[in-house]
Coordinates of C-alpha atoms (C1' of nucleotides) in Angstrom, one line a residue:
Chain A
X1 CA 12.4 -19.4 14.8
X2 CA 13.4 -22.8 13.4
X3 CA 14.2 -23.3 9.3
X4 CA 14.6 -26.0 7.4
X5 CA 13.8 -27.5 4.2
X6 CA 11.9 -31.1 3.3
X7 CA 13.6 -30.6 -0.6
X8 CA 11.0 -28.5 -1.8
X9 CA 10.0 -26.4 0.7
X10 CA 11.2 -24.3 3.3
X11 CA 9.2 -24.8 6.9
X12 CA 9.3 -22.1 9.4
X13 CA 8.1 -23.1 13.0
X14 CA 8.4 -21.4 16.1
X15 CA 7.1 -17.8 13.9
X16 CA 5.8 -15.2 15.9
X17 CA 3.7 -12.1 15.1
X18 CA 3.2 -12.8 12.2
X19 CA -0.2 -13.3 10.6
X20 CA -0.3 -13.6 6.9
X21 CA -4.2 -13.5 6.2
X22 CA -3.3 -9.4 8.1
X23 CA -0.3 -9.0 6.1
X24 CA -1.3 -9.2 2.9
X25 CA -5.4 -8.3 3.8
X26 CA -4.3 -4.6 5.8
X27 CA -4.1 -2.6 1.7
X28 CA -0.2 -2.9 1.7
X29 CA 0.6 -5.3 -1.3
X30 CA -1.5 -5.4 -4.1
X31 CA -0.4 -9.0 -5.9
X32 CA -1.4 -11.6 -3.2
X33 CA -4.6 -13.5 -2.9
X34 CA -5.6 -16.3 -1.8
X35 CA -6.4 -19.6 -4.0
X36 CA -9.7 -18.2 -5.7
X37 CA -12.1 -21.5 -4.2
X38 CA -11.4 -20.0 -1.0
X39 CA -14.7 -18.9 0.5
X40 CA -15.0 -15.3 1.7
X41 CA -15.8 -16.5 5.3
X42 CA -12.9 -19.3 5.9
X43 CA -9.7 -18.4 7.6
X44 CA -7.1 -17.7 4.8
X45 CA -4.1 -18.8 4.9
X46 CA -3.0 -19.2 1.6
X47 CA -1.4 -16.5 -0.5
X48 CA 0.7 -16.2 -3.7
X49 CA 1.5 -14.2 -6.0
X50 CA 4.7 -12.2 -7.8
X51 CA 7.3 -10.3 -5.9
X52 CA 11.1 -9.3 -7.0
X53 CA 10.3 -11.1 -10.5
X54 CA 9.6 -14.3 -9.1
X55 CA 6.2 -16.4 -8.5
X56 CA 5.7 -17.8 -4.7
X57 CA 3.1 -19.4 -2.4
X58 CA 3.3 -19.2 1.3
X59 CA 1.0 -20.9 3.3
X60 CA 0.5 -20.2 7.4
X61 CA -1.0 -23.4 8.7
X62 CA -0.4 -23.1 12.5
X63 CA -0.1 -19.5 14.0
X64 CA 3.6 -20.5 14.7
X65 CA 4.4 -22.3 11.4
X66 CA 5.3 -20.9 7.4
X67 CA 5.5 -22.5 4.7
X68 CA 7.0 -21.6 1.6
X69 CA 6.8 -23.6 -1.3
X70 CA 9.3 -24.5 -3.9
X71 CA 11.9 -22.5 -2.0
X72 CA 15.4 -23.3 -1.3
X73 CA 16.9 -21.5 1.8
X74 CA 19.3 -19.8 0.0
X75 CA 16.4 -18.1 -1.9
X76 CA 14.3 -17.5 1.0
X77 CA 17.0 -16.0 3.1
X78 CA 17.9 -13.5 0.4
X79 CA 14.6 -13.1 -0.7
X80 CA 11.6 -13.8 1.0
X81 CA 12.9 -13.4 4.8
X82 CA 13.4 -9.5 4.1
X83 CA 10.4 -9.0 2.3
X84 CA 8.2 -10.7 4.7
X85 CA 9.9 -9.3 7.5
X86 CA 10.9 -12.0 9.6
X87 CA 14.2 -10.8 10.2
X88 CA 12.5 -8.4 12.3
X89 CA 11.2 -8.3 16.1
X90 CA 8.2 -7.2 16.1
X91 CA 7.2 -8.1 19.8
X92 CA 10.2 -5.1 20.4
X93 CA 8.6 -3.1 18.0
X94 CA 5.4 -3.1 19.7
X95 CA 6.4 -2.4 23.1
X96 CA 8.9 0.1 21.8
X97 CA 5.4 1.8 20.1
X98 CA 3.7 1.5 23.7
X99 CA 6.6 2.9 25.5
X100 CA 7.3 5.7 23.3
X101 CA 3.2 6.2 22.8
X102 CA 3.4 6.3 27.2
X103 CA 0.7 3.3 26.9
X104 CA -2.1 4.8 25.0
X105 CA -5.2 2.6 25.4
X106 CA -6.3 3.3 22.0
X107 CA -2.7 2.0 20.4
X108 CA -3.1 -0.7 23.1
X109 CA -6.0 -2.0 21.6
X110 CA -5.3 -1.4 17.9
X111 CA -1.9 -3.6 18.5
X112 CA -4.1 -6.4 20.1
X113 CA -6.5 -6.7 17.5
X114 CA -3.3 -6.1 14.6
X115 CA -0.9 -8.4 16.4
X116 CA 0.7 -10.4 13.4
X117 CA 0.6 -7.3 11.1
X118 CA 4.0 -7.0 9.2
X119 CA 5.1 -4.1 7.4
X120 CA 6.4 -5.8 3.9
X121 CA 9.6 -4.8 2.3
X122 CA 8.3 -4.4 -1.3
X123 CA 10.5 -3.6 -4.1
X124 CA 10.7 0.5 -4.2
X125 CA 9.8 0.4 -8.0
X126 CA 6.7 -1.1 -7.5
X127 CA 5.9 0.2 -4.8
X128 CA 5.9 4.0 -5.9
X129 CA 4.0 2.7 -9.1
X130 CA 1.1 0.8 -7.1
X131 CA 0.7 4.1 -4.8
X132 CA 0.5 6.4 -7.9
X133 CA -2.4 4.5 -8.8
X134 CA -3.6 4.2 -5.6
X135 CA -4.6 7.6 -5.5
X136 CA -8.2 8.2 -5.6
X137 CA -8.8 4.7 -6.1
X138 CA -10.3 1.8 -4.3
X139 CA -8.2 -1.6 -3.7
X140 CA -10.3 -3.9 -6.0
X141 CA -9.4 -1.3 -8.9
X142 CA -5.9 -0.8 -7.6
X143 CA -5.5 -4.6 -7.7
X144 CA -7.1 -4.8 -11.5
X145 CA -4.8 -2.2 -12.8
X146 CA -1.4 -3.4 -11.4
X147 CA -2.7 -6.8 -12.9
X148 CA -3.7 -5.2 -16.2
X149 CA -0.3 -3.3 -16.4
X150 CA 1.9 -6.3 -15.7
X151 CA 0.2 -8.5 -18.4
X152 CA 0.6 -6.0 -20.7
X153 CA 4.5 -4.5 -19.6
X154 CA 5.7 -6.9 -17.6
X155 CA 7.0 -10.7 -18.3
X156 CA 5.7 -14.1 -18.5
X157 CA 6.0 -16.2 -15.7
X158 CA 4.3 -19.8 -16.0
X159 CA 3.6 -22.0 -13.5
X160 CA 1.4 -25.1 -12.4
X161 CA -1.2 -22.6 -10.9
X162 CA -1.1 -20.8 -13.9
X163 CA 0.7 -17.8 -16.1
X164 CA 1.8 -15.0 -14.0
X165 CA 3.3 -11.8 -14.7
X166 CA 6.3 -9.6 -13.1
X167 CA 5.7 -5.9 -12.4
X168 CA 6.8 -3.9 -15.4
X169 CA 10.2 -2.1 -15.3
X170 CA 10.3 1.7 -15.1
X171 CA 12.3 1.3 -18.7
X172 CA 9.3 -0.8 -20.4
X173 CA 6.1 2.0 -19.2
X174 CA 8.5 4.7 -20.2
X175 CA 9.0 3.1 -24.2
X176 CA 5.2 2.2 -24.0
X177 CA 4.5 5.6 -23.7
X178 CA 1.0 7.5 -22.3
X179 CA -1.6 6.0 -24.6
X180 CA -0.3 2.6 -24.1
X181 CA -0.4 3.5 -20.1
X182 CA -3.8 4.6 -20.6
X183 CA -5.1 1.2 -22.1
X184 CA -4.7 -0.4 -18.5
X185 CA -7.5 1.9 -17.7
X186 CA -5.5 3.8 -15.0
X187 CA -7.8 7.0 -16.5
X188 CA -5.9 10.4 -15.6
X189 CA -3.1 8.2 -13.7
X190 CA -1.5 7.5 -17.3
X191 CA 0.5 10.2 -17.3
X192 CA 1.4 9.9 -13.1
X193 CA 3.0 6.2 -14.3
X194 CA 4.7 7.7 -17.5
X195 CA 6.4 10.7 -15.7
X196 CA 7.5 8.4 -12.5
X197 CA 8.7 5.6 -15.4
X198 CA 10.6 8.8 -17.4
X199 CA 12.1 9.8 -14.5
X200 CA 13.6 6.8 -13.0
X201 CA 15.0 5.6 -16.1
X202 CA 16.2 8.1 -17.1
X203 CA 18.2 8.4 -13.6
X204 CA 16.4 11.6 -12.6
X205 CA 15.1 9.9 -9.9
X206 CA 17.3 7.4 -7.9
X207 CA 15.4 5.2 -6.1
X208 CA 18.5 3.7 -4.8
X209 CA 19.4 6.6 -3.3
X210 CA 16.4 7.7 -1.9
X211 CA 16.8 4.3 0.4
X212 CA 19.8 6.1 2.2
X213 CA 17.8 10.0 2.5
X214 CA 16.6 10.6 5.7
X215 CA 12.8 10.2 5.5
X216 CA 12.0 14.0 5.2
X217 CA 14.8 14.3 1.5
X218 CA 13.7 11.4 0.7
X219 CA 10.1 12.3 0.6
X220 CA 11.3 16.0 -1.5
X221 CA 12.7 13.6 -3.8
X222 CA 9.9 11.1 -4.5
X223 CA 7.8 14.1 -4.9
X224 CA 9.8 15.5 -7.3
X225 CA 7.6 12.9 -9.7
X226 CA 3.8 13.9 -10.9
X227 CA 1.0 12.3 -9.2
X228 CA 3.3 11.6 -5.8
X229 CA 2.3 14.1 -3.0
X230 CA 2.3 13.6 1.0
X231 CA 0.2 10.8 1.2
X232 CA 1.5 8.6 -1.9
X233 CA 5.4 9.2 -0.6
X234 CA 4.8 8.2 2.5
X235 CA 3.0 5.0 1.9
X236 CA 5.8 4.6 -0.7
X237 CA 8.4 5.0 1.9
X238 CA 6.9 2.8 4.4
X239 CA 6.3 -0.4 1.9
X240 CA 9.1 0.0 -0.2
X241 CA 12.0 1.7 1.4
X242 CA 11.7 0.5 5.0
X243 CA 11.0 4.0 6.6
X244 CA 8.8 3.6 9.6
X245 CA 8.7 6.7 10.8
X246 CA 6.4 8.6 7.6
X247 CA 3.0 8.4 8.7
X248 CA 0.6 8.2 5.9
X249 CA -3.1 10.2 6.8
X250 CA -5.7 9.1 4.1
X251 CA -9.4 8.9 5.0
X252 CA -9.2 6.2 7.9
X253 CA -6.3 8.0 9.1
X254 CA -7.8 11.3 9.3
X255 CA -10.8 9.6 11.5
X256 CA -8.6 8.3 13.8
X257 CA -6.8 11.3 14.5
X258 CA -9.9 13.2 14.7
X259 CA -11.8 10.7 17.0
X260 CA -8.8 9.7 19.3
X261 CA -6.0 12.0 18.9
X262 CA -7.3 15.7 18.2
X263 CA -4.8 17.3 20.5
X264 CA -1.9 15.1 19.3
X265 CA 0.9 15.8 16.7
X266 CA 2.7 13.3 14.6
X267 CA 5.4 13.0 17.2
X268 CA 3.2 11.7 19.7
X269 CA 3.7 8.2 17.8
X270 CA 7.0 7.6 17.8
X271 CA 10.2 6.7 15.9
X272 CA 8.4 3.8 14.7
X273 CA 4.9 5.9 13.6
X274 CA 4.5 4.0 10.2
X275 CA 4.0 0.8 12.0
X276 CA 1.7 2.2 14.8
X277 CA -0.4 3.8 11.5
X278 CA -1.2 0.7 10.5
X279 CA -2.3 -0.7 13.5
X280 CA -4.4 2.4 13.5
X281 CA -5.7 1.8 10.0
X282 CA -6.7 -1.9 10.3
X283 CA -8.3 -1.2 13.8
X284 CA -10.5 1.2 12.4
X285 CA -11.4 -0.5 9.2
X286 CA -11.7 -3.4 11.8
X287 CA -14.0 -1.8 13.9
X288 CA -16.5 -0.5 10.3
X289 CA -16.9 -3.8 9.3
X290 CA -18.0 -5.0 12.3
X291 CA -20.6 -2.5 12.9
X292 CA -21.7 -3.0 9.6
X293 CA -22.1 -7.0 10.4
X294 CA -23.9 -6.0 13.4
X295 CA -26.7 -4.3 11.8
Chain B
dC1 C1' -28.5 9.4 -12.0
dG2 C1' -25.0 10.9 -8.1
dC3 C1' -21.6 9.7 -5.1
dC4 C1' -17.5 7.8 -3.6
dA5 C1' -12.9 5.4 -3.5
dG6 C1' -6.4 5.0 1.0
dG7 C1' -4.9 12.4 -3.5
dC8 C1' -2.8 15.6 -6.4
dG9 C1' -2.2 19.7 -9.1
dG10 C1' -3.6 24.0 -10.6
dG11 C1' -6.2 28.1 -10.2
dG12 C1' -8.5 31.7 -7.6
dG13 C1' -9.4 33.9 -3.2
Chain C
dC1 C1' -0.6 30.6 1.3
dC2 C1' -4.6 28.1 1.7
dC3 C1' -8.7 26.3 0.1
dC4 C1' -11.2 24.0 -3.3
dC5 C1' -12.4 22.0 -7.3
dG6 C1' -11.9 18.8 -11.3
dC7 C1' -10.2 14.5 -12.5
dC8 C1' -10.4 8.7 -15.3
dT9 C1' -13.0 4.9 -14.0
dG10 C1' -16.0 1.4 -12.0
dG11 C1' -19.2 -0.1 -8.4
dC12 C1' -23.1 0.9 -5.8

DNA sequence: CGCCAGGCGGGGG
DNA sequence: CCCCCGCCTGGC
């Protein structure tokens, strides 16, 4: 991988694995999107949004080359480079996943057709937030209310694309209180926000130190907060604390098993499961919208 | 209208 | 201990 910078922004050629219309598409992230005159059907390969307090743009114009705009190196190495992890070999990572998985045809496939799939490193705040209201909820909606909560907790950020918003602190939902929660129409989630927002500023639940548990303490601990269970700790985990070996099973999940893997335990995927589930998870969401084109 | 969407918590068996 | 139901809301 080659970096430089033209002044304004930094150029990355020579990427690889790394596909930023599956990055940001595969349910991970809910603030990116591409420019909104993008047509459903065209290859995307624009996407901004707000991460770590800050407004960015990258834009993938070759398979091998990244953009990002208005970026000094200094910012994207200390920023960007982790959460978009390209300080990561994910060519290792896959044939680690096939080695370990003793070259299951299935996985085979499902890394073929993810290939460019990058787990982000999202901020752990946020990312226990968005999965609390990811329960029993459908992206678009997910998407709305993390927008909806921002505008109204978090702070301005303007730009020449427009006004943006960071993600609100734990400490601003906690003074807003319930009833303000509720008025992002997050429905029964209100109080799921408030208790997680309660509880990490008040320090009874230390998200910093939840990064150095082992994945199964670390999952006690997050659940220690209302509204997180199984599912919404792991994802948490995965997307915001850089443990790949949880394994979230939602819906798609439990499909897969059933359909591929009934004899199997969690084991059977590896140390690097997390990653191997969402190769899993897009291949089968994959596979539904195609069939659903074909008829 | 009813059902469902990337679950969880509480109650009853 | 496990199973199962209700839950806010919006889209179909």
């Amino acid at each position: 991988m080659i970096i430089k910078s033209n002044g304004r922004d930094v150029i990355l050629s020579n990427i690889s694995d790394f596909d930023i219309e599956k990055t940001f598409d595969c349910g991970q992230c809910f603030r990116f999107d591409p420019p909104e005159n993008t047509l459903f059907i065209e290859k995307r390969t624009v996407f901004s949004g707000v991460a770590f307090g800050r407004y960015i743009e990258f834009e993938q114009p070759t398979p091998d080359t990244l953009i990002i705009k208005d970026c000094s190196i200094e910012e994207y190495e200390s920023i960007w480079k982790r959460f978009l992890a390209l300080d990561i070999d994910y060519n290792k990572i896959n044939s680690d996943i096939l080695c370990e998985m003793q070259d299951d045809s299935h996985m085979h496939t499902a890394i073929k057709v993810g290939n460019g799939i990058r787990i982000l490193l999202q901020d752990p705040w946020e990312a226990v937030c968005s999965f609390i209201i990811s329960q029993n909820n459908n992206i678009p909606r997910i998407k709305k209310i993390i927008k909806t909560l921002s505008m109204m907790f978090g702070s301005e950020i303007v730009t020449p694309n427009g006004v943006y918003h960071t993600f609100p602190t734990p400490q601003s939902l906690y003074e807003a209180g319930i009833d303000k929660i509720a008025e992002a129409r997050v429905g029964y989630r209100a109080k799921h926000i408030y208790d997680a927002a309660k509880k990490v500023s008040l320090g009874q639940v230390n998200l910093d130190e939840i990064k150095n548990l082992t994945t199964e303490d670390a999952t006690k601990a997050l659940c220690e907060i209302n509204g997180i269970g199984p599912k919404v700790a792991a994802c948490a985990l995965l997307f915001g604390f850089e443990k790949y070996d949880v394994f979230p099973i939602d819906v798609w999940m439990k499909k897969v098993l059933l359909k591929y893997y009934p004899d199997k335990d969690i084991d059977f995927f590896g140390k690097y499961r997390g990653i191997a589930q969402q190769y899993l998870f897009y291949y089968e969401r994959y596979i539904a919208a195609n069939d659903s084109l074909a008829v």
